[in-house]
Amino acid sequence: MFKKWVTRFALTCAIGVSLIAGTGSAAFAADTWLILSDIDGHQVGAMQHVDDGDSFRVYDSLRDGHSVEGCLQTYTPRTGWVTLRCKNNDSGAGTYESFSYDVITGLIYRMRLCNALVPCATQGFNE
């Protein structure tokens, strides 16, 4: 049990460091990933921001009969997090659904990924 938590912590730190390095400036722009896992560490779904073309992909990773919903949100000081666009992947495990949204430099964004079996996960990024 302890080994699983250490592995999760290391993975979370690695993702955080890569996010900070990838979003430092436009010259170092990179794709951003959000992984949704259950309590046992099994990947339920994933969401990817493909920086080249501002495309978002919502992956269903687990054959559990439940869809995965990925949303793009932006932060505004007056209202907090506002959902801009969502896509539900109910196509089955091993597939992805995609949508496009023009991400603007200078705004704060986050991806939110949800599944009926586990709590939602979020990952912040900027252009």
PDB file of C-alpha atoms in Angstrom:
ATOM      1  CA  MET A   1       0.000   0.000   0.000  1.00  0.00           C
ATOM      2  CA  PHE A   2       2.795   2.400   0.946  1.00  0.00           C
ATOM      3  CA  LYS A   3       4.609   1.636  -2.316  1.00  0.00           C
ATOM      4  CA  LYS A   4       1.489   2.615  -4.335  1.00  0.00           C
ATOM      5  CA  TRP A   5       1.278   5.981  -2.586  1.00  0.00           C
ATOM      6  CA  VAL A   6       4.984   6.657  -3.105  1.00  0.00           C
ATOM      7  CA  THR A   7       4.590   5.813  -6.796  1.00  0.00           C
ATOM      8  CA  ARG A   8       1.569   8.122  -7.108  1.00  0.00           C
ATOM      9  CA  PHE A   9       3.406  10.930  -5.334  1.00  0.00           C
ATOM     10  CA  ALA A  10       6.427  10.557  -7.642  1.00  0.00           C
ATOM     11  CA  LEU A  11       4.198  10.535 -10.726  1.00  0.00           C
ATOM     12  CA  THR A  12       2.321  13.627  -9.524  1.00  0.00           C
ATOM     13  CA  CYS A  13       5.606  15.470  -8.915  1.00  0.00           C
ATOM     14  CA  ALA A  14       6.942  14.495 -12.338  1.00  0.00           C
ATOM     15  CA  ILE A  15       3.774  15.719 -14.044  1.00  0.00           C
ATOM     16  CA  GLY A  16       3.921  18.979 -12.069  1.00  0.00           C
ATOM     17  CA  VAL A  17       7.539  19.623 -13.022  1.00  0.00           C
ATOM     18  CA  SER A  18       6.866  18.872 -16.682  1.00  0.00           C
ATOM     19  CA  LEU A  19       3.835  21.181 -16.627  1.00  0.00           C
ATOM     20  CA  ILE A  20       5.870  24.043 -15.203  1.00  0.00           C
ATOM     21  CA  ALA A  21       8.658  23.479 -17.731  1.00  0.00           C
ATOM     22  CA  GLY A  22       6.204  23.113 -20.624  1.00  0.00           C
ATOM     23  CA  THR A  23       4.184  26.239 -19.905  1.00  0.00           C
ATOM     24  CA  GLY A  24       7.006  28.650 -19.064  1.00  0.00           C
ATOM     25  CA  SER A  25       6.807  30.499 -22.362  1.00  0.00           C
ATOM     26  CA  ALA A  26       5.451  30.143 -25.872  1.00  0.00           C
ATOM     27  CA  ALA A  27       8.888  29.115 -27.121  1.00  0.00           C
ATOM     28  CA  PHE A  28       8.732  26.047 -24.888  1.00  0.00           C
ATOM     29  CA  ALA A  29       5.060  25.257 -25.489  1.00  0.00           C
ATOM     30  CA  ALA A  30       4.190  21.591 -25.213  1.00  0.00           C
ATOM     31  CA  ASP A  31       1.201  19.339 -24.947  1.00  0.00           C
ATOM     32  CA  THR A  32      -0.431  19.125 -21.512  1.00  0.00           C
ATOM     33  CA  TRP A  33      -1.786  15.875 -20.105  1.00  0.00           C
ATOM     34  CA  LEU A  34      -4.285  15.150 -17.340  1.00  0.00           C
ATOM     35  CA  ILE A  35      -4.566  11.562 -16.098  1.00  0.00           C
ATOM     36  CA  LEU A  36      -7.578  10.335 -14.099  1.00  0.00           C
ATOM     37  CA  SER A  37      -6.882   7.267 -11.944  1.00  0.00           C
ATOM     38  CA  ASP A  38      -8.904   5.224  -9.482  1.00  0.00           C
ATOM     39  CA  ILE A  39      -7.840   4.531  -5.901  1.00  0.00           C
ATOM     40  CA  ASP A  40      -5.817   1.496  -7.014  1.00  0.00           C
ATOM     41  CA  GLY A  41      -3.859   3.530  -9.552  1.00  0.00           C
ATOM     42  CA  HIS A  42      -5.614   2.162 -12.643  1.00  0.00           C
ATOM     43  CA  GLN A  43      -5.958   4.811 -15.339  1.00  0.00           C
ATOM     44  CA  VAL A  44      -9.660   5.509 -15.953  1.00  0.00           C
ATOM     45  CA  GLY A  45      -9.220   8.252 -18.539  1.00  0.00           C
ATOM     46  CA  ALA A  46      -6.985  11.015 -19.813  1.00  0.00           C
ATOM     47  CA  MET A  47      -7.250  14.439 -21.413  1.00  0.00           C
ATOM     48  CA  GLN A  48      -4.662  16.045 -23.662  1.00  0.00           C
ATOM     49  CA  HIS A  49      -4.242  19.614 -24.847  1.00  0.00           C
ATOM     50  CA  VAL A  50      -2.445  19.431 -28.181  1.00  0.00           C
ATOM     51  CA  ASP A  51      -0.755  22.829 -28.303  1.00  0.00           C
ATOM     52  CA  ASP A  52      -0.234  22.789 -32.066  1.00  0.00           C
ATOM     53  CA  GLY A  53      -3.740  23.681 -33.236  1.00  0.00           C
ATOM     54  CA  ASP A  54      -5.343  23.979 -29.766  1.00  0.00           C
ATOM     55  CA  SER A  55      -7.075  20.621 -29.936  1.00  0.00           C
ATOM     56  CA  PHE A  56      -8.316  18.750 -26.864  1.00  0.00           C
ATOM     57  CA  ARG A  57      -8.655  14.956 -26.707  1.00  0.00           C
ATOM     58  CA  VAL A  58     -10.665  13.037 -24.118  1.00  0.00           C
ATOM     59  CA  TYR A  59      -9.554   9.401 -23.754  1.00  0.00           C
ATOM     60  CA  ASP A  60     -11.520   6.547 -22.191  1.00  0.00           C
ATOM     61  CA  SER A  61      -8.950   4.141 -20.782  1.00  0.00           C
ATOM     62  CA  LEU A  62     -10.928   1.623 -18.736  1.00  0.00           C
ATOM     63  CA  ARG A  63     -13.500  -0.911 -19.880  1.00  0.00           C
ATOM     64  CA  ASP A  64     -15.906  -0.177 -17.015  1.00  0.00           C
ATOM     65  CA  GLY A  65     -19.127   0.818 -18.780  1.00  0.00           C
ATOM     66  CA  HIS A  66     -18.815   4.458 -17.716  1.00  0.00           C
ATOM     67  CA  SER A  67     -17.970   7.368 -19.987  1.00  0.00           C
ATOM     68  CA  VAL A  68     -15.347  10.034 -19.323  1.00  0.00           C
ATOM     69  CA  GLU A  69     -16.119  13.743 -19.634  1.00  0.00           C
ATOM     70  CA  GLY A  70     -13.395  16.306 -20.275  1.00  0.00           C
ATOM     71  CA  CYS A  71     -13.969  20.047 -19.955  1.00  0.00           C
ATOM     72  CA  LEU A  72     -11.924  23.154 -20.683  1.00  0.00           C
ATOM     73  CA  GLN A  73     -12.319  25.914 -18.116  1.00  0.00           C
ATOM     74  CA  THR A  74     -10.935  29.413 -17.655  1.00  0.00           C
ATOM     75  CA  TYR A  75     -10.604  31.474 -14.488  1.00  0.00           C
ATOM     76  CA  THR A  76     -12.180  34.885 -14.143  1.00  0.00           C
ATOM     77  CA  PRO A  77     -11.742  36.877 -10.917  1.00  0.00           C
ATOM     78  CA  ARG A  78     -15.421  37.806 -10.794  1.00  0.00           C
ATOM     79  CA  THR A  79     -17.031  34.387 -11.244  1.00  0.00           C
ATOM     80  CA  GLY A  80     -14.238  31.858 -10.633  1.00  0.00           C
ATOM     81  CA  TRP A  81     -13.907  28.856 -12.954  1.00  0.00           C
ATOM     82  CA  VAL A  82     -16.101  29.053 -16.047  1.00  0.00           C
ATOM     83  CA  THR A  83     -16.631  26.039 -18.317  1.00  0.00           C
ATOM     84  CA  LEU A  84     -15.910  26.892 -21.956  1.00  0.00           C
ATOM     85  CA  ARG A  85     -16.400  23.538 -23.656  1.00  0.00           C
ATOM     86  CA  CYS A  86     -16.953  19.878 -22.709  1.00  0.00           C
ATOM     87  CA  LYS A  87     -16.769  16.589 -24.549  1.00  0.00           C
ATOM     88  CA  ASN A  88     -18.135  13.276 -23.316  1.00  0.00           C
ATOM     89  CA  ASN A  89     -16.338  10.165 -24.515  1.00  0.00           C
ATOM     90  CA  ASP A  90     -18.900   7.379 -24.532  1.00  0.00           C
ATOM     91  CA  SER A  91     -17.279   5.588 -27.495  1.00  0.00           C
ATOM     92  CA  GLY A  92     -15.633   2.942 -25.305  1.00  0.00           C
ATOM     93  CA  ALA A  93     -12.259   2.060 -23.852  1.00  0.00           C
ATOM     94  CA  GLY A  94      -9.249   2.747 -26.051  1.00  0.00           C
ATOM     95  CA  THR A  95     -10.888   5.598 -27.963  1.00  0.00           C
ATOM     96  CA  TYR A  96     -10.831   9.372 -27.821  1.00  0.00           C
ATOM     97  CA  GLU A  97     -13.186  12.211 -28.697  1.00  0.00           C
ATOM     98  CA  SER A  98     -11.810  15.648 -29.562  1.00  0.00           C
ATOM     99  CA  PHE A  99     -12.779  19.305 -29.746  1.00  0.00           C
ATOM    100  CA  SER A 100     -10.972  22.519 -30.634  1.00  0.00           C
ATOM    101  CA  TYR A 101     -10.826  25.795 -28.735  1.00  0.00           C
ATOM    102  CA  ASP A 102      -8.578  28.784 -29.423  1.00  0.00           C
ATOM    103  CA  VAL A 103      -6.552  29.170 -26.226  1.00  0.00           C
ATOM    104  CA  ILE A 104      -5.496  32.809 -25.744  1.00  0.00           C
ATOM    105  CA  THR A 105      -2.144  33.835 -24.270  1.00  0.00           C
ATOM    106  CA  GLY A 106      -2.385  35.467 -20.848  1.00  0.00           C
ATOM    107  CA  LEU A 107      -5.501  33.692 -19.564  1.00  0.00           C
ATOM    108  CA  ILE A 108      -5.539  30.966 -16.931  1.00  0.00           C
ATOM    109  CA  TYR A 109      -6.992  27.648 -18.084  1.00  0.00           C
ATOM    110  CA  ARG A 110      -7.517  24.213 -16.658  1.00  0.00           C
ATOM    111  CA  MET A 111      -8.706  20.876 -17.916  1.00  0.00           C
ATOM    112  CA  ARG A 112     -11.236  18.972 -15.797  1.00  0.00           C
ATOM    113  CA  LEU A 113     -11.766  15.238 -16.269  1.00  0.00           C
ATOM    114  CA  CYS A 114     -14.617  13.297 -14.641  1.00  0.00           C
ATOM    115  CA  ASN A 115     -15.908   9.739 -14.464  1.00  0.00           C
ATOM    116  CA  ALA A 116     -18.815   8.348 -12.421  1.00  0.00           C
ATOM    117  CA  LEU A 117     -16.539   6.028 -10.416  1.00  0.00           C
ATOM    118  CA  VAL A 118     -13.864   8.468  -9.189  1.00  0.00           C
ATOM    119  CA  PRO A 119     -13.686  12.152  -8.182  1.00  0.00           C
ATOM    120  CA  CYS A 120     -12.905  14.677 -10.916  1.00  0.00           C
ATOM    121  CA  ALA A 121      -9.292  15.702 -11.533  1.00  0.00           C
ATOM    122  CA  THR A 122      -8.006  19.042 -12.807  1.00  0.00           C
ATOM    123  CA  GLN A 123      -4.790  20.252 -14.424  1.00  0.00           C
ATOM    124  CA  GLY A 124      -3.966  23.929 -14.932  1.00  0.00           C
ATOM    125  CA  PHE A 125      -2.082  25.349 -17.901  1.00  0.00           C
ATOM    126  CA  ASN A 126      -1.589  28.559 -19.863  1.00  0.00           C
ATOM    127  CA  GLU A 127      -0.605  29.428 -23.421  1.00  0.00           C
TER     128      GLU A 127
END
